Amino acid sequence: MGQAALKRRDLLTRTLTASLATSLVPLLSACGREARPLADRLAERLAELPGGWTGANWERGHRLRGALPVWSAATGAPKRAQVLVLGAGIAGLACARRLRLQGVDVALLDLEDRPGGNSRGHRIGAGPALGEGLRCPLGAHYLPTPGPEAVEVRALLEDLGLARQEHGKTVYEERWLCHSPQERLWWQDQWVDGLLPPAESPDVQAQYRRFGELVDQARHEVGFAMPSTHHAWTPAHQALDAKTFAAWLDEHQLTAAPLRWYLDYCCCDDYGADAAQVSAWAGLHYFGSRHGFMSGEEREAVLTWPQGNGWLSERLAAPLADAFHGGRTALRVREERHGMQVLVWNDKAQAAERWEADQVVMAMPLFIAARLPEQPPSALTEAAAVMRYAPWLVANLLLDAPPLERLGVPMSWDNVAYGGEALGYVNANQQDLDPSRGPMVLTAYRSLRESQRKDLLQDDWRAWSARVLADMAPMHPDLPERLQRIELMRYGHAMSIPHPGLRGSPALAALRERAHGRLHFAHADLAGYSVFEEAFTQGETVAARLLGRRRGSA
């Protein structure tokens, strides 16, 4: 190694050591450990560690910000489909799959090279030892077993062999129901069962009980469903949507620190923002639409896979292999008398191309969708103007063996530290049946503040890796020795934040409930927040609308 390279490595090591030490001091001081030695070990390991960013280059998504090519730049013959779906996330996949199953000629375009959106899977560590590499998620990593309202999702799970009906009861494939232990919390220097902090005082116990009662009351008097669009929107919902969840909690004198931390964690996990930013409707919907607030009760059953919800997106995409066109960024959409025209940038060919279709489904975040139509519907412009999005970081850490464990509950599927900003990490190997202590993947999640979006774009991947390791190292002191590789996925606009007033927006309702000429909208944004059930149902709803039009014109 040359002198210049050595100097760069020394500078990187010193920078990472300082960053790690700053992050680790408050976390390690409580247990009497010196921050500097661990920070030194992590920084030295990180300076030489292989890894980097994964996913498409951000420049693809930012192409819309620059000068766009004119229509005449697409010199080849137009490509044709009956229905063109723009965006291959869960909503786009659901819509295109349903149409294809009914014999419709459909094409599916996405700027990423692989379909799945926030529900893509990944492999890390490919090579002679691990073959194609270990599976892990790049985003969403589980699906709660659906309730009675989620008829579309339940039908999908039956189609995929994940659920079946026996004597009038739904039975799920045990292979993919989350194995035990399911959740644990790093609390006062040890691991405890579950994610709800222990209620160590009568006041905290009383507030847990009171919050559970209020959730049950709201479920009875207001009503919630998953997906949310399967429940009528009433003045009671609108009233909850008008204030923040934090304000609602204050009104009910629910101020205990363990409860408020837990509720902030839940909101950040599903919505990318804490209780001070999301609406009271969103905060209550989190519990009311699924399992209520369970304090000491049996946990909600969830389906999960090594690659997270990538397992689902892969199967949704399977019948669309010949219809999917990756590396395509939609630039402009024009509605004409007899059809639609779409101008697309082909990243591989580095050229513009033109597509024609009878109908276009915009299955993309609304802030992007609003940039494309030459004459956007007023509802789209209004809705996009009030959307806010949370940045998100997902880090997959390849370890050569399971890390050392501290006191308490053993390694679980979901592992979270009380009081930290990070959302914890998932053991991507949880569902594996191999009992060996060989290589494994831990997938760490961070929901970021909107003000950190620029840092996520500009900072080196090792700087973000240092932040992730600072979160995890106090819980696993041998992490520097176990760590073999880090790969990170950054989402500048990962999910819509359901801030006050958003879910009840008339503009969102207008986009959900009807077509706008030959233009249709299908995305989780239309529910005001991002989960699989909402996205899948939006895609199925638009497909049903298009199929109804087709039958009506036959």
Coordinates of C-alpha atoms in Angstrom, one line a residue, residues 28-231:
L28 CA -21.5 2.9 27.3
S29 CA -21.1 5.1 30.3
A30 CA -24.1 3.6 32.0
C31 CA -22.4 0.2 32.1
G32 CA -19.0 1.5 33.1
R33 CA -17.2 0.6 29.8
E34 CA -14.6 2.8 28.2
A35 CA -15.8 4.2 24.9
R36 CA -12.4 4.7 23.3
P37 CA -11.2 1.1 23.0
L38 CA -14.4 -0.1 21.4
A39 CA -14.5 3.0 19.2
D40 CA -10.9 2.3 18.1
R41 CA -11.7 -1.3 17.3
L42 CA -14.8 -0.4 15.3
A43 CA -13.1 2.4 13.4
E44 CA -10.1 0.2 12.4
R45 CA -12.5 -2.5 11.3
L46 CA -14.7 -0.1 9.4
A47 CA -11.8 1.6 7.6
E48 CA -10.9 -1.7 5.8
L49 CA -14.4 -3.3 5.7
P50 CA -15.9 -4.0 2.3
G51 CA -19.4 -2.7 1.6
G52 CA -21.2 0.3 0.2
W53 CA -24.5 1.5 -1.0
T54 CA -26.9 -0.8 -2.9
G55 CA -29.9 -0.1 -5.1
A56 CA -30.2 2.3 -8.0
N57 CA -28.1 5.4 -8.1
W58 CA -29.9 8.4 -6.7
E59 CA -29.3 10.3 -10.0
R60 CA -32.0 8.2 -11.7
G61 CA -34.6 9.6 -9.4
H62 CA -33.3 13.1 -9.6
R63 CA -33.5 13.1 -13.4
L64 CA -36.9 14.8 -13.1
R65 CA -35.2 17.8 -11.5
G66 CA -33.1 18.7 -14.5
A67 CA -33.9 19.7 -18.1
L68 CA -36.1 16.9 -19.6
P69 CA -35.7 15.7 -23.1
V70 CA -38.3 16.7 -25.6
W71 CA -40.8 14.2 -27.0
S72 CA -39.0 14.2 -30.3
A73 CA -35.8 12.8 -28.5
A74 CA -37.5 9.4 -28.6
T75 CA -36.6 8.5 -32.2
G76 CA -37.5 4.8 -32.2
A77 CA -40.9 3.3 -32.8
P78 CA -43.2 3.6 -29.7
K79 CA -43.6 0.6 -27.5
R80 CA -47.2 -0.4 -26.8
A81 CA -49.3 -1.9 -24.0
Q82 CA -53.0 -1.8 -23.2
V83 CA -52.2 -0.7 -19.7
L84 CA -48.9 0.9 -18.7
V85 CA -48.2 0.7 -14.9
L86 CA -45.5 3.2 -13.8
G87 CA -43.9 2.0 -10.6
A88 CA -43.2 -1.6 -9.5
G89 CA -43.7 -1.3 -5.8
I90 CA -46.4 -3.4 -4.1
A91 CA -49.3 -1.3 -5.5
G92 CA -47.9 -1.5 -9.1
L93 CA -47.2 -5.2 -8.8
A94 CA -50.6 -5.9 -7.4
C95 CA -52.3 -4.0 -10.2
A96 CA -50.3 -5.4 -13.0
R97 CA -50.6 -9.0 -11.7
R98 CA -54.4 -8.8 -11.4
L99 CA -54.6 -7.4 -15.0
R100 CA -52.2 -10.0 -16.4
L101 CA -54.2 -12.8 -14.7
Q102 CA -57.3 -11.5 -16.6
G103 CA -55.6 -11.5 -19.9
V104 CA -54.8 -7.8 -20.2
D105 CA -51.7 -6.7 -22.1
V106 CA -49.8 -4.8 -19.4
A107 CA -46.3 -3.3 -19.1
L108 CA -44.7 -2.4 -15.8
L109 CA -41.9 0.2 -15.6
D110 CA -39.6 1.1 -12.7
L111 CA -36.5 3.2 -12.3
E112 CA -34.9 0.3 -10.2
D113 CA -33.5 -2.7 -12.0
R114 CA -35.6 -5.1 -9.9
P115 CA -39.3 -4.8 -8.8
G116 CA -40.5 -4.6 -5.3
G117 CA -40.1 -0.9 -4.2
N118 CA -39.7 -0.7 -0.4
S119 CA -40.4 -4.5 -0.2
R120 CA -37.4 -5.8 -2.1
G121 CA -35.1 -8.6 -0.9
H122 CA -31.3 -8.7 -1.2
R123 CA -28.3 -11.1 -1.0
I124 CA -25.1 -10.2 0.8
G125 CA -21.8 -12.1 0.9
A126 CA -21.8 -13.8 -2.5
G127 CA -18.7 -15.9 -3.0
P128 CA -17.2 -19.3 -2.8
A129 CA -18.1 -19.7 0.9
L130 CA -21.7 -18.5 0.7
G131 CA -22.7 -19.1 -2.9
E132 CA -25.2 -16.5 -4.0
G133 CA -25.0 -14.9 -0.6
L134 CA -27.4 -14.8 2.4
R135 CA -30.9 -13.4 1.9
C136 CA -31.9 -10.3 3.8
P137 CA -34.4 -7.4 3.4
L138 CA -33.9 -4.0 1.9
G139 CA -37.0 -2.6 3.5
A140 CA -40.2 -4.0 4.9
H141 CA -39.6 -7.2 6.7
Y142 CA -42.9 -8.6 7.9
L143 CA -46.6 -8.8 7.3
P144 CA -49.1 -9.2 10.2
T145 CA -51.6 -11.9 9.7
P146 CA -54.6 -10.0 8.1
G147 CA -57.8 -9.2 9.9
P148 CA -61.3 -9.7 8.5
E149 CA -61.3 -6.4 6.5
A150 CA -58.2 -7.2 4.5
V151 CA -60.0 -9.5 2.0
E152 CA -57.6 -8.8 -0.8
V153 CA -54.5 -9.6 1.3
R154 CA -56.1 -12.8 2.7
A155 CA -56.9 -13.9 -0.9
L156 CA -53.3 -13.3 -1.9
L157 CA -51.9 -15.3 1.0
E158 CA -54.2 -18.2 0.0
D159 CA -53.1 -17.9 -3.6
L160 CA -49.4 -18.1 -2.5
G161 CA -50.0 -21.1 -0.2
L162 CA -49.4 -19.1 2.9
A163 CA -52.9 -19.6 4.3
R164 CA -55.7 -22.1 4.0
Q165 CA -59.2 -22.5 5.4
E166 CA -59.9 -25.4 7.8
H167 CA -63.3 -25.7 9.4
G168 CA -64.0 -22.1 8.9
K169 CA -60.7 -20.9 10.4
T170 CA -57.7 -19.5 8.6
V171 CA -54.5 -21.6 9.2
Y172 CA -51.2 -20.1 8.3
E173 CA -48.1 -21.9 7.0
E174 CA -46.0 -22.3 10.2
R175 CA -42.8 -22.2 8.3
W176 CA -43.2 -18.5 7.8
L177 CA -45.0 -17.5 11.0
C178 CA -42.3 -15.7 13.0
H179 CA -40.4 -18.2 15.2
S180 CA -39.7 -17.6 18.8
P181 CA -38.2 -15.6 20.5
Q182 CA -39.9 -12.8 18.6
E183 CA -39.1 -9.5 20.3
R184 CA -36.7 -8.2 22.9
L185 CA -35.8 -4.8 24.4
W186 CA -32.4 -3.7 25.6
W187 CA -33.4 -2.3 29.0
Q188 CA -31.1 -1.2 31.8
D189 CA -28.1 -3.2 30.5
Q190 CA -30.0 -6.4 29.8
W191 CA -32.4 -7.9 27.3
V192 CA -36.0 -8.2 28.4
D193 CA -38.9 -10.0 26.6
G194 CA -41.1 -7.9 24.3
L195 CA -40.7 -4.3 23.2
L196 CA -43.0 -2.6 25.7
P197 CA -40.7 -1.4 28.6
P198 CA -41.3 -3.0 31.9
A199 CA -43.8 -1.1 34.1
E200 CA -41.6 -0.6 37.2
S201 CA -44.0 1.7 39.1
P202 CA -47.7 1.8 39.8
D203 CA -48.0 5.0 37.8
V204 CA -46.5 3.5 34.7
Q205 CA -48.7 0.4 35.1
A206 CA -51.8 2.6 35.4
Q207 CA -50.9 4.6 32.3
Y208 CA -50.4 1.4 30.3
R209 CA -53.8 0.2 31.5
R210 CA -55.4 3.6 30.7
F211 CA -54.0 3.8 27.2
G212 CA -55.2 0.2 26.5
E213 CA -58.7 1.2 27.6
L214 CA -58.7 4.3 25.4
V215 CA -57.6 2.3 22.4
D216 CA -60.4 -0.2 23.0
Q217 CA -62.9 2.7 23.4
A218 CA -61.8 4.3 20.1
R219 CA -62.0 0.9 18.4
H220 CA -65.6 0.6 19.5
E221 CA -66.8 4.2 19.1
V222 CA -64.7 5.4 16.1
G223 CA -63.7 2.2 14.3
F224 CA -60.5 1.3 12.5
A225 CA -59.7 -1.2 9.7
M226 CA -56.7 -2.5 7.9
P227 CA -56.6 -1.3 5.2
S228 CA -58.0 1.9 6.4
T229 CA -59.9 2.6 3.2
H230 CA -62.2 -0.4 4.1
H231 CA -63.8 1.7 6.9

